[in-house]
Amino acid sequence: MRGVLETLDEAARRTLLEELGESARAFRFDVAPNPCVGAAVVAGSEVVARGFHEAWGEDHAELRALRAAAASDVPRNEWDMLVVTLEPCSSRGKTPPCVDAIIASGIKTVIVGALDPDPRHRGQGLEVLRQAGIEVELLHNAAPLDIVSPHFLRWTSRDRLRRARPWTLVKWAQTLTGQLSPPQDVGDGRWISGPEARAEVQIMRSHVDAIVTGIGTVLADDPRFTVRPPGNTDAPPMRVVLDSLLKTPPESRLFTAPGPGEAGGVVRVLGIVGVSLPRERALRNAGAEVHGLPGGKDKRLDLRAVQTWLWEHGVRRVLLEAGPALIGSYFDEGFIDQLRVVTGSVRGGRGESLGERLATARLLERRDGELGEDAVLDAFLEGAES
Ligand SMILES: NC(=O)c1ccc[n+]([C@@H]2O[C@H](COP(=O)([O-])OP(=O)(O)OC[C@H]3O[C@@H](n4cnc5c(N)ncnc54)[C@H](OP(=O)(O)O)[C@@H]3O)[C@@H](O)[C@H]2O)c1
């Protein structure tokens, strides 16, 4: 067998880690708040396979690399090492712990580019691997998180861990002039973006635990917030309506059964505690779960209480699909971690614009792209409250 650590010298291992980190960053908006991670299986000085964490809730990079290596023509007994930008996880999250898959692969050496900064896990993954007889080398500063995954440092910061709230991703479509509702005679008075951007929304919905909306959107559009292909319909997110006074009509389409091939999560209406027993009963009869939360400013739901409620109900990643009133409140509270703004080719429109907020927000790691006819902006937000 080849001498293991000599197969790829330290400079080459560092270069490989840098490359993996750089490629992993391409998925930053799809995996956050998870870290961007890249991994490679190496035989001799040859990279047999690479793998990346590509979407929140889906397989981790190590697993993808091991699977791709298994599909290659290099036999398992020739795999010398696994190179991975971040310490492999040792606890079960949405997926089983990666250390188990690494140990099961029979690989004898693991090279790691950074430690998990979460004080609850830091170093544990390396320890489990060592106890299983695997040689582990930590290459300090080879894949630093402040370059590969700055968002993950914010997510695992002490303040954030102390006041836990879900990662909040807001998405809106706007016209060329910045309105969130098109002119009444365009797109049924509702649609601004084209089919490509709307198909992406289905994928985004299948990568969150909850979709949150406001009663304004429910009353204006009667949306369903279901997941349809190309989104994954296996575990649709819960649908949460922020409705201080429980004005959601019991006959809303939210309560109708999903159509063939689509899926809809449980509908939860959050109102101010004790606001109206008859309306609460009517919504329950329609199929909703109704929860009473404290009121905040303007006799509206207190968003901090909403965030805590979501966290306590197992929600870690939220997609906010609402109108300007609720999105504005989320901005005010500093609760937005990430945004996607789709600008369609429609002119004019109705309602308030979020243009001013966008212009003054501190956008991080911004990416501008196109989807069909639409312009798409993705970014993280600086200064999100923790
Ligand atoms: N282009 C897009 O991406 C997009 C997406 C969704 C909607 N829309 C459009 O947006 C329009 C509706 O906008 P909207 O602003 O009226 O609806 P919204 O933002 O969805 O809902 C606003 C309502 O949420 C409730 N709410 C509960 N707690 C709140 C809080 N802490 N802060 C703020 N609001 C809170 C308030 O009603 P209570 O006080 O009664 O609780 C408020 O009136 C529609 O025309 C729809 O088509 C566009």
Tab-separated table of C-alpha atoms and ligand atoms in Angstrom:
chain	number	residue	atom	x	y	z
A	1	MET	CA	0.000	0.000	0.000
A	2	ARG	CA	1.119	3.564	-0.686
A	3	GLY	CA	2.606	5.550	2.216
A	4	VAL	CA	-0.413	7.516	3.256
A	5	LEU	CA	0.526	11.056	4.263
A	6	GLU	CA	3.313	11.163	1.662
A	7	THR	CA	0.850	10.696	-1.186
A	8	LEU	CA	0.003	14.387	-1.381
A	9	ASP	CA	2.418	16.773	0.285
A	10	GLU	CA	1.233	19.538	2.596
A	11	ALA	CA	1.342	22.262	-0.064
A	12	ALA	CA	-0.788	20.107	-2.362
A	13	ARG	CA	-3.229	19.316	0.438
A	14	ARG	CA	-3.584	23.018	1.186
A	15	THR	CA	-4.140	23.831	-2.478
A	16	LEU	CA	-6.784	21.123	-2.724
A	17	LEU	CA	-8.535	22.455	0.391
A	18	GLU	CA	-8.517	25.982	-1.040
A	19	GLU	CA	-10.019	24.755	-4.308
A	20	LEU	CA	-12.680	22.751	-2.488
A	21	GLY	CA	-13.575	25.743	-0.319
A	22	GLU	CA	-13.853	28.011	-3.335
A	23	SER	CA	-16.106	25.589	-5.231
A	24	ALA	CA	-18.231	24.953	-2.136
A	25	ARG	CA	-19.004	28.692	-1.912
A	26	ALA	CA	-21.061	28.475	-5.096
A	27	PHE	CA	-23.785	26.831	-2.964
A	28	ARG	CA	-23.709	29.416	-0.151
A	29	PHE	CA	-27.247	30.708	-0.689
A	30	ASP	CA	-28.665	27.190	-0.956
A	31	VAL	CA	-27.043	25.742	2.172
A	32	ALA	CA	-27.107	28.664	4.645
A	33	PRO	CA	-27.199	28.589	7.610
A	34	ASN	CA	-25.302	25.336	7.112
A	35	PRO	CA	-21.673	25.836	6.167
A	36	CYS	CA	-20.314	25.565	2.634
A	37	VAL	CA	-18.276	22.364	2.609
A	38	GLY	CA	-16.249	20.566	-0.047
A	39	ALA	CA	-14.635	17.127	0.200
A	40	ALA	CA	-12.454	14.910	-1.979
A	41	VAL	CA	-11.373	11.284	-1.933
A	42	VAL	CA	-7.711	10.919	-2.890
A	43	ALA	CA	-5.777	7.861	-4.077
A	44	GLY	CA	-2.044	8.413	-4.344
A	45	SER	CA	-1.774	11.935	-5.675
A	46	GLU	CA	-4.955	11.595	-7.722
A	47	VAL	CA	-8.326	13.074	-6.755
A	48	VAL	CA	-10.796	10.231	-7.288
A	49	ALA	CA	-13.968	12.196	-6.565
A	50	ARG	CA	-15.227	15.480	-5.173
A	51	GLY	CA	-18.437	16.240	-3.344
A	52	PHE	CA	-20.105	19.390	-2.019
A	53	HIS	CA	-22.905	20.268	0.345
A	54	GLU	CA	-25.313	21.622	-2.239
A	55	ALA	CA	-28.593	22.306	-0.482
A	56	TRP	CA	-29.832	22.729	3.058
A	57	GLY	CA	-31.239	19.478	4.460
A	58	GLU	CA	-29.528	17.395	1.788
A	59	ASP	CA	-26.424	15.203	1.889
A	60	HIS	CA	-23.194	16.595	3.261
A	61	ALA	CA	-20.051	16.941	1.140
A	62	GLU	CA	-18.247	13.938	2.668
A	63	LEU	CA	-21.116	11.637	1.795
A	64	ARG	CA	-21.295	12.920	-1.764
A	65	ALA	CA	-17.550	12.524	-2.255
A	66	LEU	CA	-17.589	8.977	-0.857
A	67	ARG	CA	-20.554	8.072	-3.035
A	68	ALA	CA	-18.917	9.523	-6.150
A	69	ALA	CA	-15.699	7.647	-5.322
A	70	ALA	CA	-17.682	4.410	-4.970
A	71	ALA	CA	-19.077	5.022	-8.451
A	72	SER	CA	-15.573	5.573	-9.882
A	73	ASP	CA	-13.297	2.855	-11.250
A	74	VAL	CA	-10.798	3.283	-8.396
A	75	PRO	CA	-11.340	0.400	-5.950
A	76	ARG	CA	-12.032	1.254	-2.332
A	77	ASN	CA	-8.798	-0.344	-1.043
A	78	GLU	CA	-6.846	2.257	-3.029
A	79	TRP	CA	-8.500	5.280	-1.393
A	80	ASP	CA	-5.820	6.852	0.780
A	81	MET	CA	-7.487	9.862	2.269
A	82	LEU	CA	-10.513	12.045	2.561
A	83	VAL	CA	-9.800	15.769	2.370
A	84	VAL	CA	-12.580	17.954	3.750
A	85	THR	CA	-12.772	21.703	4.307
A	86	LEU	CA	-14.611	21.480	7.655
A	87	GLU	CA	-14.563	19.063	10.565
A	88	PRO	CA	-17.065	16.269	9.767
A	89	CYS	CA	-20.236	16.303	11.856
A	90	SER	CA	-20.607	13.780	14.631
A	91	SER	CA	-24.228	14.408	15.584
A	92	ARG	CA	-27.445	13.737	13.745
A	93	GLY	CA	-29.081	16.757	12.113
A	94	LYS	CA	-31.259	16.473	9.022
A	95	THR	CA	-28.868	13.730	7.881
A	96	PRO	CA	-26.913	11.002	9.751
A	97	PRO	CA	-23.482	11.924	11.175
A	98	CYS	CA	-20.753	12.037	8.513
A	99	VAL	CA	-18.182	10.452	10.820
A	100	ASP	CA	-20.176	7.184	10.597
A	101	ALA	CA	-19.963	7.153	6.795
A	102	ILE	CA	-16.242	7.942	6.889
A	103	ILE	CA	-15.510	5.156	9.371
A	104	ALA	CA	-17.639	2.718	7.331
A	105	SER	CA	-15.732	3.623	4.155
A	106	GLY	CA	-12.529	2.127	5.588
A	107	ILE	CA	-10.535	5.248	4.717
A	108	LYS	CA	-7.514	5.556	7.005
A	109	THR	CA	-6.596	9.248	6.828
A	110	VAL	CA	-8.709	12.393	7.016
A	111	ILE	CA	-7.352	15.874	6.329
A	112	VAL	CA	-9.465	18.721	7.705
A	113	GLY	CA	-9.282	22.419	6.772
A	114	ALA	CA	-11.130	23.970	9.746
A	115	LEU	CA	-12.750	23.103	13.069
A	116	ASP	CA	-16.492	23.415	13.607
A	117	PRO	CA	-16.799	26.774	15.425
A	118	ASP	CA	-19.938	25.705	17.307
A	119	PRO	CA	-18.729	25.284	20.903
A	120	ARG	CA	-21.124	22.343	21.268
A	121	HIS	CA	-19.302	20.361	18.544
A	122	ARG	CA	-15.832	21.861	18.217
A	123	GLY	CA	-13.262	19.066	17.810
A	124	GLN	CA	-15.727	16.261	18.568
A	125	GLY	CA	-15.837	14.982	14.985
A	126	LEU	CA	-12.053	14.665	14.906
A	127	GLU	CA	-12.054	12.847	18.233
A	128	VAL	CA	-14.613	10.266	17.067
A	129	LEU	CA	-12.545	9.575	13.945
A	130	ARG	CA	-9.334	9.201	15.971
A	131	GLN	CA	-11.032	6.811	18.363
A	132	ALA	CA	-11.990	4.704	15.350
A	133	GLY	CA	-8.284	4.438	14.465
A	134	ILE	CA	-8.290	7.021	11.689
A	135	GLU	CA	-5.296	9.317	11.317
A	136	VAL	CA	-6.597	12.890	11.402
A	137	GLU	CA	-4.658	15.972	10.392
A	138	LEU	CA	-6.009	19.484	10.960
A	139	LEU	CA	-4.399	21.935	8.546
A	140	HIS	CA	-4.844	25.268	10.290
A	141	ASN	CA	-5.955	28.122	8.044
A	142	ALA	CA	-6.285	25.884	4.994
A	143	ALA	CA	-10.036	26.546	4.595
A	144	PRO	CA	-10.802	29.394	7.023
A	145	LEU	CA	-14.479	29.895	7.693
A	146	ASP	CA	-14.258	33.672	7.434
A	147	ILE	CA	-13.494	33.097	3.757
A	148	VAL	CA	-15.388	29.892	2.952
A	149	SER	CA	-18.518	30.415	5.085
A	150	PRO	CA	-18.738	33.751	6.927
A	151	HIS	CA	-22.491	33.227	7.372
A	152	PHE	CA	-21.771	30.076	9.401
A	153	LEU	CA	-19.683	32.093	11.845
A	154	ARG	CA	-22.666	34.399	12.375
A	155	TRP	CA	-24.994	31.394	12.808
A	156	THR	CA	-22.734	29.817	15.442
A	157	SER	CA	-21.836	33.043	17.243
A	158	ARG	CA	-22.372	33.123	20.984
A	159	ASP	CA	-25.125	35.761	20.737
A	160	ARG	CA	-27.008	33.844	18.119
A	161	LEU	CA	-26.807	30.595	20.078
A	162	ARG	CA	-27.998	32.429	23.184
A	163	ARG	CA	-31.061	33.965	21.500
A	164	ALA	CA	-31.921	31.241	19.041
A	165	ARG	CA	-34.187	32.070	16.113
A	166	PRO	CA	-34.543	30.456	12.686
A	167	TRP	CA	-32.445	31.482	9.708
A	168	THR	CA	-34.786	33.788	7.814
A	169	LEU	CA	-34.654	33.989	4.069
A	170	VAL	CA	-36.955	36.541	2.453
A	171	LYS	CA	-37.911	36.337	-1.174
A	172	TRP	CA	-39.903	38.804	-3.161
A	173	ALA	CA	-40.596	39.620	-6.778
A	174	GLN	CA	-40.763	43.257	-7.820
A	175	THR	CA	-41.555	45.207	-10.942
A	176	LEU	CA	-38.982	47.381	-12.691
A	177	THR	CA	-40.255	50.272	-10.612
A	178	GLY	CA	-39.975	48.285	-7.371
A	179	GLN	CA	-43.597	47.397	-6.559
A	180	LEU	CA	-44.464	43.942	-5.256
A	181	SER	CA	-47.839	43.851	-7.020
A	182	PRO	CA	-48.071	44.309	-10.799
A	183	PRO	CA	-50.641	46.551	-12.491
A	184	GLN	CA	-54.081	44.961	-12.149
A	185	ASP	CA	-54.190	43.954	-15.825
A	186	VAL	CA	-50.781	42.183	-15.837
A	187	GLY	CA	-50.187	38.578	-14.689
A	188	ASP	CA	-53.710	38.232	-13.254
A	189	GLY	CA	-52.811	41.208	-11.063
A	190	ARG	CA	-50.471	38.855	-9.211
A	191	TRP	CA	-47.534	37.450	-11.183
A	192	ILE	CA	-44.411	39.506	-11.809
A	193	SER	CA	-41.715	36.886	-12.389
A	194	GLY	CA	-41.414	34.400	-15.238
A	195	PRO	CA	-41.697	30.595	-15.214
A	196	GLU	CA	-38.004	29.970	-14.471
A	197	ALA	CA	-37.987	32.077	-11.306
A	198	ARG	CA	-41.300	30.583	-10.212
A	199	ALA	CA	-39.950	27.045	-10.679
A	200	GLU	CA	-37.010	27.998	-8.427
A	201	VAL	CA	-39.444	29.072	-5.729
A	202	GLN	CA	-40.692	25.483	-5.603
A	203	ILE	CA	-37.134	24.295	-4.962
A	204	MET	CA	-36.629	26.970	-2.298
A	205	ARG	CA	-39.847	25.889	-0.575
A	206	SER	CA	-38.631	22.307	-0.364
A	207	HIS	CA	-35.477	23.482	1.424
A	208	VAL	CA	-37.109	25.143	4.416
A	209	ASP	CA	-38.980	23.982	7.507
A	210	ALA	CA	-41.619	26.714	7.240
A	211	ILE	CA	-43.083	29.271	4.864
A	212	VAL	CA	-44.251	32.405	6.683
A	213	THR	CA	-46.715	34.868	5.204
A	214	GLY	CA	-48.939	37.742	6.340
A	215	ILE	CA	-52.698	37.998	6.376
A	216	GLY	CA	-52.426	40.780	3.738
A	217	THR	CA	-51.119	38.269	1.207
A	218	VAL	CA	-53.719	35.654	2.144
A	219	LEU	CA	-56.553	38.161	1.652
A	220	ALA	CA	-55.140	39.615	-1.584
A	221	ASP	CA	-53.973	36.472	-3.388
A	222	ASP	CA	-55.571	33.483	-1.666
A	223	PRO	CA	-52.288	31.546	-2.094
A	224	ARG	CA	-51.742	27.878	-1.214
A	225	PHE	CA	-47.965	27.742	-0.606
A	226	THR	CA	-47.764	24.119	-1.695
A	227	VAL	CA	-44.628	22.459	-3.107
A	228	ARG	CA	-44.716	21.242	-6.698
A	229	PRO	CA	-41.998	19.777	-8.917
A	230	PRO	CA	-39.216	20.685	-9.511
A	231	GLY	CA	-39.390	21.077	-5.707
A	232	ASN	CA	-39.115	17.929	-3.623
A	233	THR	CA	-42.603	17.062	-2.371
A	234	ASP	CA	-41.480	14.490	0.244
A	235	ALA	CA	-41.626	16.718	3.326
A	236	PRO	CA	-43.426	19.997	2.565
A	237	PRO	CA	-42.793	22.855	5.002
A	238	MET	CA	-45.421	24.018	7.472
A	239	ARG	CA	-47.380	27.044	6.284
A	240	VAL	CA	-47.588	29.821	8.856
A	241	VAL	CA	-49.911	32.823	8.569
A	242	LEU	CA	-49.233	35.845	10.790
A	243	ASP	CA	-52.735	37.062	11.408
A	244	SER	CA	-53.034	39.075	14.633
A	245	LEU	CA	-56.849	39.241	14.565
A	246	LEU	CA	-57.545	35.819	12.980
A	247	LYS	CA	-59.042	37.283	9.807
A	248	THR	CA	-57.955	34.325	7.633
A	249	PRO	CA	-61.118	33.176	5.809
A	250	PRO	CA	-61.902	29.534	6.661
A	251	GLU	CA	-62.660	28.998	2.960
A	252	SER	CA	-59.090	30.015	1.933
A	253	ARG	CA	-57.375	27.798	-0.613
A	254	LEU	CA	-54.729	27.110	2.046
A	255	PHE	CA	-57.175	24.626	3.500
A	256	THR	CA	-57.972	22.755	0.302
A	257	ALA	CA	-56.275	19.423	-0.352
A	258	PRO	CA	-53.114	19.644	-2.485
A	259	GLY	CA	-53.597	18.641	-6.117
A	260	PRO	CA	-52.022	15.553	-7.708
A	261	GLY	CA	-48.212	15.646	-7.599
A	262	GLU	CA	-48.040	18.500	-5.095
A	263	ALA	CA	-47.711	18.615	-1.315
A	264	GLY	CA	-48.726	21.050	1.392
A	265	GLY	CA	-47.539	21.211	5.001
A	266	VAL	CA	-49.696	21.747	8.057
A	267	VAL	CA	-51.321	25.229	8.186
A	268	ARG	CA	-50.689	27.147	11.384
A	269	VAL	CA	-52.353	30.500	11.970
A	270	LEU	CA	-50.698	32.676	14.613
A	271	GLY	CA	-52.932	35.327	16.215
A	272	ILE	CA	-52.837	37.420	19.346
A	273	VAL	CA	-53.738	35.256	22.277
A	274	GLY	CA	-57.482	35.161	23.061
A	275	VAL	CA	-58.435	37.511	20.214
A	276	SER	CA	-61.599	35.712	19.089
A	277	LEU	CA	-62.802	32.300	20.146
A	278	PRO	CA	-65.430	31.959	17.359
A	279	ARG	CA	-62.857	32.790	14.631
A	280	GLU	CA	-60.391	30.425	16.253
A	281	ARG	CA	-62.989	27.643	16.200
A	282	ALA	CA	-63.920	28.303	12.573
A	283	LEU	CA	-60.272	28.101	11.507
A	284	ARG	CA	-59.764	24.870	13.439
A	285	ASN	CA	-62.829	23.411	11.745
A	286	ALA	CA	-61.315	24.401	8.398
A	287	GLY	CA	-58.192	22.357	9.220
A	288	ALA	CA	-55.815	24.956	10.683
A	289	GLU	CA	-53.889	24.801	13.898
A	290	VAL	CA	-54.365	28.102	15.721
A	291	HIS	CA	-51.829	29.418	18.204
A	292	GLY	CA	-52.103	32.473	20.469
A	293	LEU	CA	-48.978	34.644	20.857
A	294	PRO	CA	-48.337	37.976	22.572
A	295	GLY	CA	-49.139	41.212	20.769
A	296	GLY	CA	-46.424	43.776	20.123
A	297	LYS	CA	-46.435	47.201	18.502
A	298	ASP	CA	-49.668	48.463	16.850
A	299	LYS	CA	-51.621	45.538	18.321
A	300	ARG	CA	-49.798	43.246	15.936
A	301	LEU	CA	-48.021	40.000	16.642
A	302	ASP	CA	-44.687	40.480	18.311
A	303	LEU	CA	-42.146	39.165	15.792
A	304	ARG	CA	-39.609	38.152	18.439
A	305	ALA	CA	-42.312	35.938	19.974
A	306	VAL	CA	-43.039	34.557	16.489
A	307	GLN	CA	-39.369	33.720	15.971
A	308	THR	CA	-39.141	31.992	19.335
A	309	TRP	CA	-42.344	30.092	18.620
A	310	LEU	CA	-40.966	28.894	15.279
A	311	TRP	CA	-37.708	27.781	16.884
A	312	GLU	CA	-39.561	25.886	19.590
A	313	HIS	CA	-41.584	24.153	16.876
A	314	GLY	CA	-38.408	22.794	15.299
A	315	VAL	CA	-38.109	25.409	12.551
A	316	ARG	CA	-34.501	26.190	11.624
A	317	ARG	CA	-34.829	27.693	8.137
A	318	VAL	CA	-37.761	29.902	7.127
A	319	LEU	CA	-38.871	31.294	3.807
A	320	LEU	CA	-40.720	34.591	4.240
A	321	GLU	CA	-43.129	35.038	1.321
A	322	ALA	CA	-45.139	38.112	2.233
A	323	GLY	CA	-46.097	41.587	1.151
A	324	PRO	CA	-44.309	44.862	1.952
A	325	ALA	CA	-45.940	45.350	5.375
A	326	LEU	CA	-44.639	42.164	6.966
A	327	ILE	CA	-41.311	42.200	5.141
A	328	GLY	CA	-40.878	45.808	6.329
A	329	SER	CA	-41.415	44.725	9.940
A	330	TYR	CA	-38.857	41.936	9.558
A	331	PHE	CA	-36.375	44.522	8.249
A	332	ASP	CA	-37.175	46.832	11.171
A	333	GLU	CA	-36.509	44.076	13.686
A	334	GLY	CA	-33.272	42.983	11.971
A	335	PHE	CA	-34.591	39.453	11.522
A	336	ILE	CA	-33.628	38.954	7.875
A	337	ASP	CA	-30.516	36.865	7.313
A	338	GLN	CA	-30.680	36.362	3.590
A	339	LEU	CA	-32.675	37.680	0.649
A	340	ARG	CA	-33.575	36.868	-2.909
A	341	VAL	CA	-35.086	39.648	-4.991
A	342	VAL	CA	-36.429	38.833	-8.435
A	343	THR	CA	-36.992	41.824	-10.704
A	344	GLY	CA	-39.364	41.088	-13.561
A	345	SER	CA	-39.770	42.969	-16.802
A	346	VAL	CA	-43.128	44.456	-15.776
A	347	ARG	CA	-43.361	48.261	-15.499
A	348	GLY	CA	-45.401	50.111	-12.919
A	349	GLY	CA	-47.377	48.293	-10.275
A	350	ARG	CA	-49.276	48.754	-7.061
A	351	GLY	CA	-48.432	49.121	-3.420
A	352	GLU	CA	-45.395	50.046	-1.433
A	353	SER	CA	-41.873	49.481	-2.775
A	354	LEU	CA	-39.068	47.929	-0.764
A	355	GLY	CA	-36.514	49.730	-2.944
A	356	GLU	CA	-35.433	52.127	-0.213
A	357	ARG	CA	-34.817	49.297	2.227
A	358	LEU	CA	-32.847	47.382	-0.368
A	359	ALA	CA	-30.777	50.452	-1.199
A	360	THR	CA	-29.836	51.056	2.439
A	361	ALA	CA	-29.309	47.412	3.477
A	362	ARG	CA	-25.720	46.194	3.865
A	363	LEU	CA	-25.621	43.299	1.430
A	364	LEU	CA	-22.909	40.679	1.879
A	365	GLU	CA	-21.468	38.239	-0.683
A	366	ARG	CA	-23.933	39.626	-3.207
A	367	ARG	CA	-24.571	37.649	-6.402
A	368	ASP	CA	-26.420	39.068	-9.391
A	369	GLY	CA	-27.770	36.667	-11.975
A	370	GLU	CA	-30.592	36.003	-14.379
A	371	LEU	CA	-33.378	33.481	-14.535
A	372	GLY	CA	-35.152	33.556	-17.865
A	373	GLU	CA	-36.244	37.170	-18.389
A	374	ASP	CA	-35.808	38.133	-14.738
A	375	ALA	CA	-32.877	39.632	-12.832
A	376	VAL	CA	-32.098	37.825	-9.576
A	377	LEU	CA	-30.209	39.216	-6.617
A	378	ASP	CA	-29.070	36.957	-3.767
A	379	ALA	CA	-27.283	38.254	-0.687
A	380	PHE	CA	-26.795	37.852	3.025
A	381	LEU	CA	-27.654	40.792	5.230
A	382	GLU	CA	-25.224	42.433	7.577
A	383	GLY	CA	-26.439	43.640	10.906
A	384	ALA	CA	-29.109	41.009	11.342
A	385	GLU	CA	-30.103	41.012	14.989
A	386	SER	CA	-28.857	37.996	16.880
B	1	LIG	N1	-44.230	40.187	-5.189
B	1	LIG	C1	-44.164	39.340	-4.183
B	1	LIG	O1	-43.177	38.633	-4.018
B	1	LIG	C2	-45.324	39.263	-3.230
B	1	LIG	C3	-45.351	38.243	-2.265
B	1	LIG	C4	-46.428	38.221	-1.367
B	1	LIG	C5	-47.407	39.199	-1.462
B	1	LIG	N2	-47.343	40.143	-2.432
B	1	LIG	C6	-48.361	41.190	-2.562
B	1	LIG	O2	-48.374	41.948	-1.373
B	1	LIG	C7	-49.688	42.484	-1.198
B	1	LIG	C8	-50.077	42.311	0.255
B	1	LIG	O3	-49.176	43.077	1.013
B	1	LIG	P1	-49.360	43.368	2.532
B	1	LIG	O4	-48.181	44.151	2.928
B	1	LIG	O5	-50.728	43.886	2.765
B	1	LIG	O6	-49.379	41.881	3.127
B	1	LIG	P2	-48.450	41.053	4.116
B	1	LIG	O7	-47.181	41.752	4.368
B	1	LIG	O8	-48.405	39.672	3.582
B	1	LIG	O9	-49.319	41.010	5.427
B	1	LIG	C9	-49.385	42.151	6.225
B	1	LIG	C10	-50.192	41.862	7.449
B	1	LIG	O10	-49.527	40.941	8.302
B	1	LIG	C11	-50.042	41.118	9.591
B	1	LIG	N3	-49.002	41.138	10.608
B	1	LIG	C12	-48.986	40.398	11.723
B	1	LIG	N4	-47.957	40.721	12.483
B	1	LIG	C13	-47.300	41.710	11.854
B	1	LIG	C14	-46.149	42.466	12.167
B	1	LIG	N5	-45.472	42.280	13.296
B	1	LIG	N6	-45.759	43.402	11.283
B	1	LIG	C15	-46.421	43.607	10.145
B	1	LIG	N7	-47.522	42.924	9.782
B	1	LIG	C16	-47.960	41.969	10.643
B	1	LIG	C17	-50.725	42.480	9.599
B	1	LIG	O11	-52.126	42.282	9.688
B	1	LIG	P3	-52.791	42.159	11.169
B	1	LIG	O12	-52.348	43.361	11.914
B	1	LIG	O13	-54.226	42.087	10.906
B	1	LIG	O14	-52.221	40.898	11.732
B	1	LIG	C18	-50.398	43.071	8.259
B	1	LIG	O15	-51.399	43.886	7.734
B	1	LIG	C19	-50.601	41.730	-2.130
B	1	LIG	O16	-50.974	42.590	-3.181
B	1	LIG	C20	-49.740	40.604	-2.665
B	1	LIG	O17	-50.046	40.300	-3.993
B	1	LIG	C21	-46.321	40.207	-3.319
